[in-house]
Coordinates of C-alpha atoms in Angstrom, one line a residue:
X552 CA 77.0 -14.1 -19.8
X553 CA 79.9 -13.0 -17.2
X554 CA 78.2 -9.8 -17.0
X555 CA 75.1 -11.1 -16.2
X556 CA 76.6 -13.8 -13.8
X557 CA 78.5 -10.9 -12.1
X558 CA 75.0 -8.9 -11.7
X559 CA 73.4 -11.1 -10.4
X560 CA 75.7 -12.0 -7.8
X561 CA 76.2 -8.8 -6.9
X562 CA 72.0 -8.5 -5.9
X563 CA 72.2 -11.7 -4.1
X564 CA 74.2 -10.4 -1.8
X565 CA 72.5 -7.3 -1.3
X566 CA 69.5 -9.1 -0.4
X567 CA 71.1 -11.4 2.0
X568 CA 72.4 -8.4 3.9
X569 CA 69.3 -6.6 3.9
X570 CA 67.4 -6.6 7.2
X571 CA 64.1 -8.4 7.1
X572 CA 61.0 -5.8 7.9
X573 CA 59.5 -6.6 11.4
X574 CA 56.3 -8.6 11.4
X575 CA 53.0 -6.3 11.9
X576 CA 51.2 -7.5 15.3
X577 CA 47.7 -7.1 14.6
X578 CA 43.9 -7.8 16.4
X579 CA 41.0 -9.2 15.7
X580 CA 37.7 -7.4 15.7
X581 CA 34.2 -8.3 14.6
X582 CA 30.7 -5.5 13.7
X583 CA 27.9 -6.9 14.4
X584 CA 24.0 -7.0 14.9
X585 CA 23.8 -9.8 12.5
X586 CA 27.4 -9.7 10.9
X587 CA 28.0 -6.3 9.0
X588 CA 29.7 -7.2 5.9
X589 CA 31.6 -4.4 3.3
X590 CA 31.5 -1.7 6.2
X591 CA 33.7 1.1 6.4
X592 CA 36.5 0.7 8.9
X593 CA 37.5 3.8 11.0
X594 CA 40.5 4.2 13.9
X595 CA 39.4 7.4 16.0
X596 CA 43.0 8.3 16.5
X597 CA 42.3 11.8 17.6
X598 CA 39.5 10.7 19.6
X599 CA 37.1 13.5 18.3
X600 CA 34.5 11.1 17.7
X601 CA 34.0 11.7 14.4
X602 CA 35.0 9.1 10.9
X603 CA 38.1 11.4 9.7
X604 CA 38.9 10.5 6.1
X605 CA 42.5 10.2 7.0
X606 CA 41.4 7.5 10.2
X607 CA 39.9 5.2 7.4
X608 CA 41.5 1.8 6.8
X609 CA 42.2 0.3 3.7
X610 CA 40.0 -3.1 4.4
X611 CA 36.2 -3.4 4.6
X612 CA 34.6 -5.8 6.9
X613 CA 34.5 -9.6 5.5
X614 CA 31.8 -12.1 5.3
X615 CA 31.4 -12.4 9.2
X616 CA 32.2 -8.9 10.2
X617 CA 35.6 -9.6 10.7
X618 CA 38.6 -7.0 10.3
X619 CA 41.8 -6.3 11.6
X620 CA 43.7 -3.8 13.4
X621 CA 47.2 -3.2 13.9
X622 CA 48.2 -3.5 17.8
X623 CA 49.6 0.3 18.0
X624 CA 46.2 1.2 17.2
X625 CA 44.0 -0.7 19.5
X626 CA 44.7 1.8 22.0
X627 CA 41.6 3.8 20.6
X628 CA 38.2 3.8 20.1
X629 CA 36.8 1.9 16.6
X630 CA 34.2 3.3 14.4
X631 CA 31.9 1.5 12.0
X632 CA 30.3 3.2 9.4
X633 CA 27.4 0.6 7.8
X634 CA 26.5 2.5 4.3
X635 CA 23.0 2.2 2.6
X636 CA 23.1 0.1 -0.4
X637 CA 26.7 -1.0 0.4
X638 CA 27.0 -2.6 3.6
X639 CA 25.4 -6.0 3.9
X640 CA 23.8 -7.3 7.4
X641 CA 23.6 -11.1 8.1
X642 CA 20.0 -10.5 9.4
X643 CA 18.4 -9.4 6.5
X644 CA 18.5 -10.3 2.6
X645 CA 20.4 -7.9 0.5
X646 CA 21.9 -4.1 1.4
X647 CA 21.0 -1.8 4.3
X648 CA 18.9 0.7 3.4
X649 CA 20.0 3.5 6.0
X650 CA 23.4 4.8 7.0
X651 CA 24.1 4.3 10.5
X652 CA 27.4 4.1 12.3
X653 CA 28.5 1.7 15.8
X654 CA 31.7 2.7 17.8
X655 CA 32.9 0.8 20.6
X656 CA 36.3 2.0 23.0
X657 CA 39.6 1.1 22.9
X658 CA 40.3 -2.4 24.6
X659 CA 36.5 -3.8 22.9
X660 CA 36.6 -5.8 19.9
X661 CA 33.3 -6.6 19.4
X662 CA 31.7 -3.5 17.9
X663 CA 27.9 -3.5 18.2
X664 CA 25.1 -1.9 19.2
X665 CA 25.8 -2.6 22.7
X666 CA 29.5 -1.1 22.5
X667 CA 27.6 1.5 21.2
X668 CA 24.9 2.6 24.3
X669 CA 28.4 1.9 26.0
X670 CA 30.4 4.6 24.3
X671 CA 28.3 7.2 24.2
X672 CA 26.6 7.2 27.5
X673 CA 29.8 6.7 29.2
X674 CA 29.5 3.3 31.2
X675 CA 30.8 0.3 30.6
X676 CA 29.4 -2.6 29.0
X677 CA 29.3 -4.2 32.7
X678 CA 27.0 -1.7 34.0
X679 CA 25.0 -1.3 30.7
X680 CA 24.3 -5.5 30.8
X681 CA 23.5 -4.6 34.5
X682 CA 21.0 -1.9 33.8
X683 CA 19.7 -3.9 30.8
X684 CA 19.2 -7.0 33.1
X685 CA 21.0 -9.4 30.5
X686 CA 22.5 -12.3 31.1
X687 CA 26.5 -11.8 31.8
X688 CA 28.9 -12.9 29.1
X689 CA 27.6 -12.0 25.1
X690 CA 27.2 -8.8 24.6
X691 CA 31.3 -8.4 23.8
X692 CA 30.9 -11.6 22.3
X693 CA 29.9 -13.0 18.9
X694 CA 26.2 -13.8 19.9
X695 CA 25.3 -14.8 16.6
X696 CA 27.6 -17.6 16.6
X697 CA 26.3 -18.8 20.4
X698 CA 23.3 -18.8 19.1
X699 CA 24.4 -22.2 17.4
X700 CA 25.5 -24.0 20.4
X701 CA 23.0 -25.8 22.4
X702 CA 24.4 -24.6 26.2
X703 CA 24.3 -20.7 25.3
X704 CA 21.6 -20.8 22.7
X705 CA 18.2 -19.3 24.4
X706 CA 20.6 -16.1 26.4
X707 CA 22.7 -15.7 22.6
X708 CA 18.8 -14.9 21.2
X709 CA 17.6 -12.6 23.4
X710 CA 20.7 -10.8 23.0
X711 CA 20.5 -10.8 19.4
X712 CA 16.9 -10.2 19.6
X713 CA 17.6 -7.1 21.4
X714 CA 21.0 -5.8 19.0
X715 CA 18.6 -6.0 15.9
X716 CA 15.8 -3.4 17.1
X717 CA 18.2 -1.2 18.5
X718 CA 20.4 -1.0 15.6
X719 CA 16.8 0.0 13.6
X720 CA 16.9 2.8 16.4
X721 CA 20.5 3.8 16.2
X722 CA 19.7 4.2 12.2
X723 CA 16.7 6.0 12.6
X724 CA 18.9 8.7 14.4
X725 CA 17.6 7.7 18.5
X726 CA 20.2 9.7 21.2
X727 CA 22.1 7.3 23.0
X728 CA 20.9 8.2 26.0
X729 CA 16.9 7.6 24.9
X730 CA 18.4 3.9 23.7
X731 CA 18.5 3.1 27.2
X732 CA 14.7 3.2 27.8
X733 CA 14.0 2.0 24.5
X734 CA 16.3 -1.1 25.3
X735 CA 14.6 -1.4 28.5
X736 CA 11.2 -1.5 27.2
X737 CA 11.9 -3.9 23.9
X738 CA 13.9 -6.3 26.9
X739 CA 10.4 -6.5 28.6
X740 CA 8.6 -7.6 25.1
X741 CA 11.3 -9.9 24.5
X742 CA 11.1 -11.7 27.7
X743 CA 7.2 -12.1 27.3
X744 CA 7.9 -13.4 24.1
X745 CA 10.1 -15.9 25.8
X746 CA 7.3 -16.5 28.4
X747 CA 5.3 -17.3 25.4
X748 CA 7.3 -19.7 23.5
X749 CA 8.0 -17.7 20.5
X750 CA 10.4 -18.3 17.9
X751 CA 12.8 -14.6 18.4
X752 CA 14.3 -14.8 15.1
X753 CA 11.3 -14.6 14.1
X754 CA 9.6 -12.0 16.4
X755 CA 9.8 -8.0 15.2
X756 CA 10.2 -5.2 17.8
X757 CA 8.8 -2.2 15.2
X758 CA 9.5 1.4 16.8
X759 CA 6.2 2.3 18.1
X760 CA 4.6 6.4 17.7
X761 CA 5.6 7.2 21.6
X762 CA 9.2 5.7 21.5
X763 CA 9.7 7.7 18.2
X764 CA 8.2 10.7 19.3
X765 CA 10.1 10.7 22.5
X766 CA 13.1 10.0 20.6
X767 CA 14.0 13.5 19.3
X768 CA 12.8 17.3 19.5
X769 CA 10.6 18.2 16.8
X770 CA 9.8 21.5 15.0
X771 CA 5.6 20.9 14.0
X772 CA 3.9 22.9 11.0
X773 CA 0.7 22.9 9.5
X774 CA 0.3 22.4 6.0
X775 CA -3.7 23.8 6.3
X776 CA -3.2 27.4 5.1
X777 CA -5.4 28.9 7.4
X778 CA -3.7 27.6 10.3
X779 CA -0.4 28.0 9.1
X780 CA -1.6 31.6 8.5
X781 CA -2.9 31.7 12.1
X782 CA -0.4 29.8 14.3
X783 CA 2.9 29.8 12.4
X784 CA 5.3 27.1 13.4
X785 CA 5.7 25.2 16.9
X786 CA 9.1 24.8 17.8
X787 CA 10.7 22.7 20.2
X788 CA 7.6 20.3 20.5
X789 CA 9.1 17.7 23.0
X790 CA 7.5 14.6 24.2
X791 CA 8.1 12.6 27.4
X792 CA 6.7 9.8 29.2
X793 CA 3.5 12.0 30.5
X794 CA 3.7 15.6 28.8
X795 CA 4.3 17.5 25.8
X796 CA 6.0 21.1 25.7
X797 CA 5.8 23.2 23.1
X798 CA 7.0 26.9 21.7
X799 CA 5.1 28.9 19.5
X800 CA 5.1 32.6 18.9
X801 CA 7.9 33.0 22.3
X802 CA 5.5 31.4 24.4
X803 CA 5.6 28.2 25.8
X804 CA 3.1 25.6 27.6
X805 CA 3.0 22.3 28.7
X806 CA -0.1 19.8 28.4
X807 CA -0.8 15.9 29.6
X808 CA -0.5 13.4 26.9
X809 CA -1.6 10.0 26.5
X810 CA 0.3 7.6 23.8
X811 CA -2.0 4.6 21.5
X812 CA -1.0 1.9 19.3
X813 CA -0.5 5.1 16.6
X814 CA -2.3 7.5 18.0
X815 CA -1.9 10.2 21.2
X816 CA -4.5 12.4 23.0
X817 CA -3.0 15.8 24.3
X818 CA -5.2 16.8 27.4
X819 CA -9.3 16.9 26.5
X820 CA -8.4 17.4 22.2
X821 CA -9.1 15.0 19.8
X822 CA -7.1 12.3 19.1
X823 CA -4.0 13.2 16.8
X824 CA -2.9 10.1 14.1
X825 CA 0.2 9.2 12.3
X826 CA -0.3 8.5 8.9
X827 CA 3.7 8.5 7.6
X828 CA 6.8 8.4 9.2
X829 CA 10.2 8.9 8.3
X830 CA 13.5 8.3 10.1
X831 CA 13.5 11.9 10.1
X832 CA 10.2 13.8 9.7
X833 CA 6.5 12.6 10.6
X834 CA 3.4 13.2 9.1
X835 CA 0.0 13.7 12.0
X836 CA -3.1 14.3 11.0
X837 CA -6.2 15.7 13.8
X838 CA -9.4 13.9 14.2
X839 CA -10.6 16.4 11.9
X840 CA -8.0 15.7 9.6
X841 CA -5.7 18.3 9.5
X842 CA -2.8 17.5 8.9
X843 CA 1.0 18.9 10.3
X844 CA 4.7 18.2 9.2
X845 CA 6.8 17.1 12.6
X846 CA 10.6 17.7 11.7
X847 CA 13.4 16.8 13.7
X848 CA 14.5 20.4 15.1
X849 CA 18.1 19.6 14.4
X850 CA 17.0 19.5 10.5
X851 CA 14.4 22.2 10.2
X852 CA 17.1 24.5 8.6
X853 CA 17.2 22.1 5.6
X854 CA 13.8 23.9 4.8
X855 CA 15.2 27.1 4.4
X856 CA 18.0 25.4 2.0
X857 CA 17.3 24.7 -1.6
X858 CA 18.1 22.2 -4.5
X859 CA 18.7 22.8 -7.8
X860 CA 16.4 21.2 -10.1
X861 CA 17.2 20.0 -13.4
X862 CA 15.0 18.8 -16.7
X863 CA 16.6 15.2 -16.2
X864 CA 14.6 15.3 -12.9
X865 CA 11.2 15.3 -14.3
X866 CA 11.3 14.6 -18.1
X867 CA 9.5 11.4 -18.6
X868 CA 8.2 11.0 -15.1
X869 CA 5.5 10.6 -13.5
X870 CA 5.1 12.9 -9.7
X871 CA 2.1 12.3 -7.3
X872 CA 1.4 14.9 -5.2
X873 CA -0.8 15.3 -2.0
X874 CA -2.1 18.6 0.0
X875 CA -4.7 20.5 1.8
X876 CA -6.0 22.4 -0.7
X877 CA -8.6 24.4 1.9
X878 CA -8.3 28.1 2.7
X879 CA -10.4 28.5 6.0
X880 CA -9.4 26.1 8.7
X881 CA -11.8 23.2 7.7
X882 CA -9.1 20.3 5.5
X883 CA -10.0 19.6 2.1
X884 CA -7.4 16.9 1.2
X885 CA -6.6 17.1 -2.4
X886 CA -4.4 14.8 -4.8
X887 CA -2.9 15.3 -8.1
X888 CA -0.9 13.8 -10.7
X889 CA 1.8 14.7 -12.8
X890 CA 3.0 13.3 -15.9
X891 CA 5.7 14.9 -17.5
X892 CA 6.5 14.0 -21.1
X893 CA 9.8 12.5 -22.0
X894 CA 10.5 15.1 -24.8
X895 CA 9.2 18.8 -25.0
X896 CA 8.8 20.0 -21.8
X897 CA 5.2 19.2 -21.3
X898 CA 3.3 18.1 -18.6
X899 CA -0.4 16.7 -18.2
X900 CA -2.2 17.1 -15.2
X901 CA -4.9 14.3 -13.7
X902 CA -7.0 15.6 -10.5
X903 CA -10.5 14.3 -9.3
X904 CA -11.0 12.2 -13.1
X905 CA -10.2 15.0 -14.9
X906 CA -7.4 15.8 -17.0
X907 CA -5.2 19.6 -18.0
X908 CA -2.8 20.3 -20.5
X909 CA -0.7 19.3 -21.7
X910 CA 1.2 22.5 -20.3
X911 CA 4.2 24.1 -20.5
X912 CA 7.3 23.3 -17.7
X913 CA 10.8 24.7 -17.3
X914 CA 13.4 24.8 -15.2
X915 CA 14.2 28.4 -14.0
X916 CA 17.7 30.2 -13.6
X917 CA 17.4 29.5 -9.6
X918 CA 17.0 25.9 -10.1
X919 CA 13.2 25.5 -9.6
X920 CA 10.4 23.7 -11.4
X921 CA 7.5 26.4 -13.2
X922 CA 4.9 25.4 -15.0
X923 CA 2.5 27.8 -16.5
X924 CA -1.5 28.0 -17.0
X925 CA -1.7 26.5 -13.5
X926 CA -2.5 29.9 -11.6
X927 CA -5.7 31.5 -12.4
X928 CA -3.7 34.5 -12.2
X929 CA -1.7 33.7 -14.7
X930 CA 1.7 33.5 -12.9
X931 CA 3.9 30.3 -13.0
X932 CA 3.6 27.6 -10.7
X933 CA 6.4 27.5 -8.9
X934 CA 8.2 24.0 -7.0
X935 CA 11.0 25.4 -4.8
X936 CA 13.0 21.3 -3.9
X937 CA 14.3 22.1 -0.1
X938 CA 17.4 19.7 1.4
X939 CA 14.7 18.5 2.9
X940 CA 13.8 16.3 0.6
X941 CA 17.4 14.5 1.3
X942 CA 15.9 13.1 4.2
X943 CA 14.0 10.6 2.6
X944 CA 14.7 10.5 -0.8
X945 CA 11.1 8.8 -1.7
X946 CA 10.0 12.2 -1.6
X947 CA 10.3 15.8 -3.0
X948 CA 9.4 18.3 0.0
X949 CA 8.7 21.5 -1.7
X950 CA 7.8 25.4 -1.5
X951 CA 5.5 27.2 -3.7
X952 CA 8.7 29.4 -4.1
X953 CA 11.5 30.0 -2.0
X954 CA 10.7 31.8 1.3
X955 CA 12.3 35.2 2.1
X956 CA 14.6 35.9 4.6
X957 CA 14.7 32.3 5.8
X958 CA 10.7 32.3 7.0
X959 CA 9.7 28.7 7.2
X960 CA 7.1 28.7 4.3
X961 CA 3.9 25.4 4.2
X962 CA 5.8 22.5 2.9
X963 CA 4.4 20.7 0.0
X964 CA 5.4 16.8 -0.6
X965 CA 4.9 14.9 -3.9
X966 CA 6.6 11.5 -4.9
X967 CA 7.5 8.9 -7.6
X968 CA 5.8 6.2 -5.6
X969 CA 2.0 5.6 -6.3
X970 CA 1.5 3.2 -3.9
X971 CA 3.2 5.0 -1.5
X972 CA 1.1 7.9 -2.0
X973 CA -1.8 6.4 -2.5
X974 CA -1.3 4.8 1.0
X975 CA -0.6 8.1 2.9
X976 CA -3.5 9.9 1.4
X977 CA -5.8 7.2 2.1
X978 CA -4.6 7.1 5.8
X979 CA -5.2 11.1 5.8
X980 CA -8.6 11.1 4.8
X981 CA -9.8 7.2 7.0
X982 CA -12.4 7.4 9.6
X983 CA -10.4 8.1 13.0
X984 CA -13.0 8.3 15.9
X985 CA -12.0 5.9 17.6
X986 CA -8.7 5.0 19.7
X987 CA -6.2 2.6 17.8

């Protein structure tokens, strides 16, 4: 008992001589379109701007996009890093389903879209709201929560009107410097949609073909044979407000164009169509329905890269695969289906009502799909995956084996979705004579 007494005597005293740890002085910050909720947190110490691992804080963002930063380190710029399936936004029911990521510079604690454009076109959020024509005051504030108050109500929902499409824009991978026009264009429907007396919660501001296609640079191939054959691939297809320019071959040329509802005209040719897009890659189809692959240029090496297939990938499944099956420079749109069994590497193929196999797949040493008594030759039918296929992972973009010395070879697509399928080939092979 003395001893014990004595001990703990002795740690009393300790502790009452100890100095007390100073108090941590931290900020308050908010991401937000609609509040971003369980996104990654990011101080851009070495102002690279770039999410280092080792510039990642410990805390997520809460229930109203809400976080905290410690006051030595508001002296830099903030990224947020919104992750698919994880982060939550307040303007829509359940997880993101793209990556994207807002920054905003030191001395801003709203981090937005806005902060954003901001950042990376190097003005500041004055001469953005300027440019923009919006009214002064919310866009470095919580506009969702003026939204609720009657005085700032109507200016708090264009502003959040305007934060929601251009955060659909930042995730479908739009240059900062394009989002300007875009946010001056979707301002203008906005404001008619004011005019009009329309709810803006409940108005939509889509990305239409011409903003999307101005958006980015774009590598275009065919997937007819013949033309493939004939004209290899265009790269550096860019799009502006009046003119397309394109390279094929080392030389280069630029023509008129004219945009539609999801359609363009390129001087006197027929109309070209969209029939899928991507965040990514595109899918445009001629008059005459032939039908190209337009890659952003920055990933057209992903075709030249390769995935390594296993059995886990197909066993059991079912694929459904769409392609121009012509070999002269008129389209023949074909579709089939593959249903793999889930035991004994077998698959049965449907095409046109009629059924084959079952047959015999593998996967090979390289990490590629074959399946044999395909070819009338005899040889194995052969599914190279590419990393392009990360880009949207509804879909397996393919080579009929790997291409030598990185030639771009005709991509191939197939997918898990029916519907979706079902809907792209339909749109491939409607009636498109006139303007839509």
């Amino acid at each position: 008992m003395t001893l014990t007494a004595c001990g703990g005597g002795s740690d009393d005293s300790a502790s009452a001589s100890a100095p007390a740890d100073d108090p941590v002085t931290t900020k308050e910050y908010k991401a937000i379109d609609g509040y971003l909720v369980n996104a990654d947190i990011y101080v851009d110490r070495n102002e690279n701007k770039i999410a280092d691992e080792d510039e990642k804080l410990e805390q997520v963002t809460g229930t109203n996009g809400e976080f905290s930063v410690e006051e030595k380190d508001t002296k830099y710029p903030i990224i947020i890093k919104a992750i698919a399936g994880v982060t939550s936004d307040s303007d829509k029911e359940g997880k993101i389903d793209k990556d994207f990521t807002f920054v905003a510079d030191s001395g801003i604690d709203i981090i937005s879209p806005f902060s954003t454009m901001a950042y990376k076109t190097d003005k500041t959020l004055e001469e953005l709201q300027a440019e923009l024509g919006l009214p002064s005051g919310y866009i470095n504030s919580d506009y969702v929560a003026k939204k609720q108050v009657d005085e700032s109500k109507s200016d708090a929902a264009i502003i959040h009107a305007l934060a929601r499409a251009l955060t659909e824009r930042i995730a479908n991978g739009f240059e900062s410097s394009k989002l300007i026009e875009s946010a001056k264009n979707i301002k203008k429907s906005i404001d008619e949609d004011v005019n009009n007396g329309k709810d803006l919660d409940e108005s939509v501001y889509d990305i239409s073909l011409k903003e999307r296609l101005i958006s980015e640079v774009f590598t275009v191939i065919h997937t007819n044979k013949s033309e493939f054959e004939e004209e290899g691939v265009f790269a550096s297809v860019t799009f502006n407000e009046t003119e397309v320019s394109l390279e094929n071959n080392g030389e280069k040329e630029t023509n008129s164009i004219e945009y539609y509802e999801n359609s363009f005209k390129i001087d006197n040719d027929p109309l070209d169509y969209v029939v899928h897009i991507s965040s990514d890659w595109m899918l445009i189809k001629t008059t005459q329905k032939e039908l190209s692959l337009f890659i952003e240029k920055d990933k057209t090496e992903k075709l030249n890269e390769y995935v390594k297939l296993t059995e886990s990938d197909f066993a059991g499944k079912t694929f459904y695969h769409f392609w121009d099956d012509s070999t002269s420079d008129t389209p023949d749109p074909d579709f089939v289906t593959f249903k793999f069994a889930q035991e004994g590497n077998k698959v049965t193929i449907l095409e046109n009502e009629e059924e084959f196999g079952p047959l015999d797949w593998k996967i090979t040493s390289d990490g590629d799909l074959a399946i044999s008594g395909i070819n009338d030759d005899g040889t194995e039918f052969i599914i190279s995956k590419t990393a392009a296929s990360e880009l949207d992972t509804n879909f397996i973009i393919f080579n009929h084996g790997r291409s030598i010395n990185d030639t771009i070879k005709r991509p191939y697509i197939m997918t898990e979705n029916k519907e979706l399928a079902d809907t792209i080939f339909k749109e491939w092979n409607s009636k498109t004579d006139v303007i839509k």
